[in-house]
Short mmCIF file of C-alpha atoms in Angstrom, two decimals:
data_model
loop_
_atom_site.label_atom_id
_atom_site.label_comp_id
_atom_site.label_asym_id
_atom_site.label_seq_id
_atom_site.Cartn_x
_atom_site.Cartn_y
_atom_site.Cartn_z
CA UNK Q 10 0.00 0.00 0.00
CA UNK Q 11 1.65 3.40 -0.85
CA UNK Q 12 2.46 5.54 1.96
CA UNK Q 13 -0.02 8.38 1.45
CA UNK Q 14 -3.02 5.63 1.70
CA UNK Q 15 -1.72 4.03 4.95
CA UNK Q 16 -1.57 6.86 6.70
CA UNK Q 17 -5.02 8.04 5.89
CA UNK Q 18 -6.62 4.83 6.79
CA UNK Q 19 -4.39 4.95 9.87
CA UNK Q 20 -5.80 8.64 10.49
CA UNK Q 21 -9.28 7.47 9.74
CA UNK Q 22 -8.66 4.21 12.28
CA UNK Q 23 -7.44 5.70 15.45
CA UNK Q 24 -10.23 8.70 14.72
CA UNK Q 25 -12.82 6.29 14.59
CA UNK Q 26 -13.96 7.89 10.79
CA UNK Q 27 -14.09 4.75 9.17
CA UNK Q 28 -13.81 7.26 5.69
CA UNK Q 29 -17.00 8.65 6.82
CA UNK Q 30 -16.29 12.23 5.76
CA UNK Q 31 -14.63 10.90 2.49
CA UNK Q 32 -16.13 11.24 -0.85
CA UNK Q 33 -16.92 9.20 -3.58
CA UNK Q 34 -13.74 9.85 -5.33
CA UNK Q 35 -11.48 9.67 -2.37
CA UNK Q 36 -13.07 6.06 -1.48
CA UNK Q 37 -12.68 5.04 -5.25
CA UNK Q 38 -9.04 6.11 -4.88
CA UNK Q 39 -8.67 3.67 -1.77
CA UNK Q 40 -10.48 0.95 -3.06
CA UNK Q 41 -8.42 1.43 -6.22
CA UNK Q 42 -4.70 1.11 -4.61
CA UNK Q 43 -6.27 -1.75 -2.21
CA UNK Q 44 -7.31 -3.42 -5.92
CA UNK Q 45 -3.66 -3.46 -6.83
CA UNK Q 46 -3.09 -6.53 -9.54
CA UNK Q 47 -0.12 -8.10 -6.83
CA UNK Q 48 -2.84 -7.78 -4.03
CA UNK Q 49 -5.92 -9.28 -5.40
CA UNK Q 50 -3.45 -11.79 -7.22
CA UNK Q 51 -1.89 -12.56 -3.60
CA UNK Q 52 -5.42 -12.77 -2.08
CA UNK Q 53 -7.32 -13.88 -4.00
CA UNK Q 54 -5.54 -16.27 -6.09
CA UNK Q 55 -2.49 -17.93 -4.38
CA UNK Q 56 -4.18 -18.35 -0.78
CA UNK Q 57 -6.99 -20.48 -2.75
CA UNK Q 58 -6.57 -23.86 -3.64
CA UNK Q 59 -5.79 -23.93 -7.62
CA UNK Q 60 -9.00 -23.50 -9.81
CA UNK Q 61 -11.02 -22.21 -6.94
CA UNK Q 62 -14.48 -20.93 -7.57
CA UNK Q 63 -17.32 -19.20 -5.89
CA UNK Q 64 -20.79 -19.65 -6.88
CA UNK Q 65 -22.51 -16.58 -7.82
CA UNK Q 66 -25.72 -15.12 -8.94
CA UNK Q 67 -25.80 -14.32 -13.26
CA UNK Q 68 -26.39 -11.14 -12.52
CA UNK Q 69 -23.18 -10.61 -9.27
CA UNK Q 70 -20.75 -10.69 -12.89
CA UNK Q 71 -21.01 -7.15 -13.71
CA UNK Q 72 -18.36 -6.66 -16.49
CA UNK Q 73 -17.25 -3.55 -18.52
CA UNK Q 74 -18.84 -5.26 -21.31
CA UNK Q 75 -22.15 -4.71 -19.30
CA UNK Q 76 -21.53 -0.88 -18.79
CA UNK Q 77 -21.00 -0.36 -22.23
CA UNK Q 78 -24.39 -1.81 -23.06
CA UNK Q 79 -26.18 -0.05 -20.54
CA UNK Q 80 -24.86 3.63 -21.15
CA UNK Q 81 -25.42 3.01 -25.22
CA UNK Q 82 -29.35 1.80 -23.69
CA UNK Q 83 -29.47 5.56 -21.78
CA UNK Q 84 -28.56 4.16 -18.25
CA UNK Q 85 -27.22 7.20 -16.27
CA UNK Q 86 -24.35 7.42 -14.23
CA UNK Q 87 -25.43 7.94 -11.07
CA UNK Q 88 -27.08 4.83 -12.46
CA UNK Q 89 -24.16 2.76 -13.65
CA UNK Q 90 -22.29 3.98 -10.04
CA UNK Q 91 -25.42 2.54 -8.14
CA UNK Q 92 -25.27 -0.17 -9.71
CA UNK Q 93 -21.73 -1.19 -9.94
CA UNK Q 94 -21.84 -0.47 -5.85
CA UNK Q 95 -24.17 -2.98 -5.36
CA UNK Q 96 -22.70 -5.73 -7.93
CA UNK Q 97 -19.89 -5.96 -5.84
CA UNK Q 98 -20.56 -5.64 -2.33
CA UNK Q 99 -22.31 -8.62 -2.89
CA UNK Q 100 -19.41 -10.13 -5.24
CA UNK Q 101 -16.70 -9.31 -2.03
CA UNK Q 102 -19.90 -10.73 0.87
CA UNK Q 103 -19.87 -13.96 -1.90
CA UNK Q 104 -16.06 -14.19 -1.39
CA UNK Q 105 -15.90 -13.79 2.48
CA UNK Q 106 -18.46 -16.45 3.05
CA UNK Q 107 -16.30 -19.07 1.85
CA UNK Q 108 -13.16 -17.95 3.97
CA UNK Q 109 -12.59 -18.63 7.95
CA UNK Q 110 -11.80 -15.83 9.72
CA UNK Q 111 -8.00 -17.61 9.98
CA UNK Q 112 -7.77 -17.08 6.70
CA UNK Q 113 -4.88 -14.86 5.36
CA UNK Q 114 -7.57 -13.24 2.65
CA UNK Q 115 -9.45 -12.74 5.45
CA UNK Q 116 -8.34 -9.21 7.24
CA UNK Q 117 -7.98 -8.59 2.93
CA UNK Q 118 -11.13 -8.75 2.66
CA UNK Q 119 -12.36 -6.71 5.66
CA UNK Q 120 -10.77 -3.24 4.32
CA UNK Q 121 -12.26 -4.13 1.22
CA UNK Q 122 -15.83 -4.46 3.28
CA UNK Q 123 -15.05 -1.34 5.43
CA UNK Q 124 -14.14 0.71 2.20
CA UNK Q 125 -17.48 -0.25 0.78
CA UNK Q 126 -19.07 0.58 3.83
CA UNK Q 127 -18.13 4.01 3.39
CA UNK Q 128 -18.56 3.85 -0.04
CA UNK Q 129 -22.67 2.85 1.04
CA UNK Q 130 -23.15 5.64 3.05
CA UNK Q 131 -21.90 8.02 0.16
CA UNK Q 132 -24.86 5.86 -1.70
CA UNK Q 133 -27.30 5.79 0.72
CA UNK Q 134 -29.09 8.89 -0.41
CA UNK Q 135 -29.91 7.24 -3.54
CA UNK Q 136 -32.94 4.96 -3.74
CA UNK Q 137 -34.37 2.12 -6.25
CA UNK Q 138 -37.10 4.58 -7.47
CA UNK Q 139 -33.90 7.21 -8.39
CA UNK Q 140 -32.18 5.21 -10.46
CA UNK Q 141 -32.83 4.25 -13.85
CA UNK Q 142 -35.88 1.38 -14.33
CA UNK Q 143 -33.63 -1.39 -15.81
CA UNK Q 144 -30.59 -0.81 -13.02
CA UNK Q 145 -33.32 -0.92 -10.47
CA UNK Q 146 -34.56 -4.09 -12.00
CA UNK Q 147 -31.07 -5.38 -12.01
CA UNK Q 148 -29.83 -4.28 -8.13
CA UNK Q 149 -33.26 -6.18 -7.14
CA UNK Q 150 -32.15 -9.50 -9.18
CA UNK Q 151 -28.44 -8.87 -6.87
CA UNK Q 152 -30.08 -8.75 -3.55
CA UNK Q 153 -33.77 -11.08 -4.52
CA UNK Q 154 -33.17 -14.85 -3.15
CA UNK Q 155 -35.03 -15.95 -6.07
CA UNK Q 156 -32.34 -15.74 -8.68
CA UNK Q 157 -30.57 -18.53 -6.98
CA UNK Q 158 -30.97 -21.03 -9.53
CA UNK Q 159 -29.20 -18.55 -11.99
CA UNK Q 160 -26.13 -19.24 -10.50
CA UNK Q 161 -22.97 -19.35 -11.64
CA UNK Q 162 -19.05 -20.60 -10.72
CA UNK Q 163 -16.11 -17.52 -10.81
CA UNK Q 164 -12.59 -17.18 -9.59
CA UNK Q 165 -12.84 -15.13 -6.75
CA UNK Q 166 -9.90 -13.09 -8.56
CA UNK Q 167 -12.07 -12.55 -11.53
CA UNK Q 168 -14.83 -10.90 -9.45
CA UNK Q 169 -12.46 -8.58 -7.57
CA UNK Q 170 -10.57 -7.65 -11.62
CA UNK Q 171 -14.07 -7.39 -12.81
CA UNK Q 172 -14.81 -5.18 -9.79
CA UNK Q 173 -11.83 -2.65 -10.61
CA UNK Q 174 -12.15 -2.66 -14.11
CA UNK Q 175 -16.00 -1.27 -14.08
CA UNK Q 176 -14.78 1.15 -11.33
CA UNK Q 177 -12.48 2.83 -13.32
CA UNK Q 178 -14.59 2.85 -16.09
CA UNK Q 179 -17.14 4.70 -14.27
CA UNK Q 180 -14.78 7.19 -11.75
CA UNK Q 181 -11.68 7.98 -13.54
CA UNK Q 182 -12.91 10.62 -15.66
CA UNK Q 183 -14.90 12.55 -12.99
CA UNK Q 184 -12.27 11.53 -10.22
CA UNK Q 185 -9.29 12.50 -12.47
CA UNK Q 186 -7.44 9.28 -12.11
CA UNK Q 187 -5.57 7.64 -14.57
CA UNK Q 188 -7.64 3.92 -15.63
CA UNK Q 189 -4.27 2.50 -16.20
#
């Protein structure tokens, strides 16, 4: 983790702030360097056994692929953002219900929760009927018990790339950050 990072989460710790007073960009920024290729390919790949999966929902994939179609069908934003929040909390809750609390992904996984936590209450103003019908539709299919038959087996790695990849698609222009 680069140096600047640390010690804001270490500011934010002994505070108690948990990146409450944070924005969207600044959280993006964190989960971003926490994303880092080495880390999710230390976490979430080499402490799994080889060819691990995690069964998901169809609809916990969200890929850029899936942005793309849903900006060129007039999805806003705001939208896309809602959306892509949702997605993968529930990708990351997938991944830490398969791991003891022993294991190394483990604490890993936690900042990734307690990020998203403060990402959620930057979301929280937003509700289903603000956001575009078909993303509604969609965040409902995420969190509805009844789309467990559509389910469907991913490398917990792939979720997490997946994750980063539609987050820079969606903050880097407004959050001036580079998507590389």
């Amino acid at each position: 983790m680069r140096r600047g990072f640390a010690a804001v989460l270490c500011v934010l710790a002994v505070m108690g702030l948990e990146a409450a007073a944070l924005g969207d960009c600044e959280i993006t920024r964190l989960l971003q360097d926490k994303l880092r290729y080495d880390m999710r390919l230390q976490y979430m790949k080499h402490y799994f056994p080889i060819d691990y999966t995690v069964q998901v929902q169809y609809e916990e994939v969200l890929r850029p692929s899936n942005i793309t179609r849903l900006r060129n069908g007039t999805a806003s934003e705001a939208a896309l953002r809602y959306l892509w929040f949702h997605v993968s909390t529930q990708a990351l809750l997938r991944i830490r219900e398969v791991l003891p609390e022993k294991h190394p992904s483990w604490k890993y996984t936690q900042e990734l929760c307690q990020l998203f936590d403060a990402l959620g209450r930057e979301y929280s103003q937003y509700r289903q009927t603000d956001v575009d019908v078909v993303v509604a539709d969609l965040v409902k299919q995420v969190h509805s018990a009844s789309a467990e038959s559509r389910r469907k087996a991913v490398r917990p790695k792939a979720l997490l790339d997946n994750c980063l990849k539609v987050m820079r698609m969606l903050y880097s222009r407004t959050c001036r950050w580079d998507s590389t």
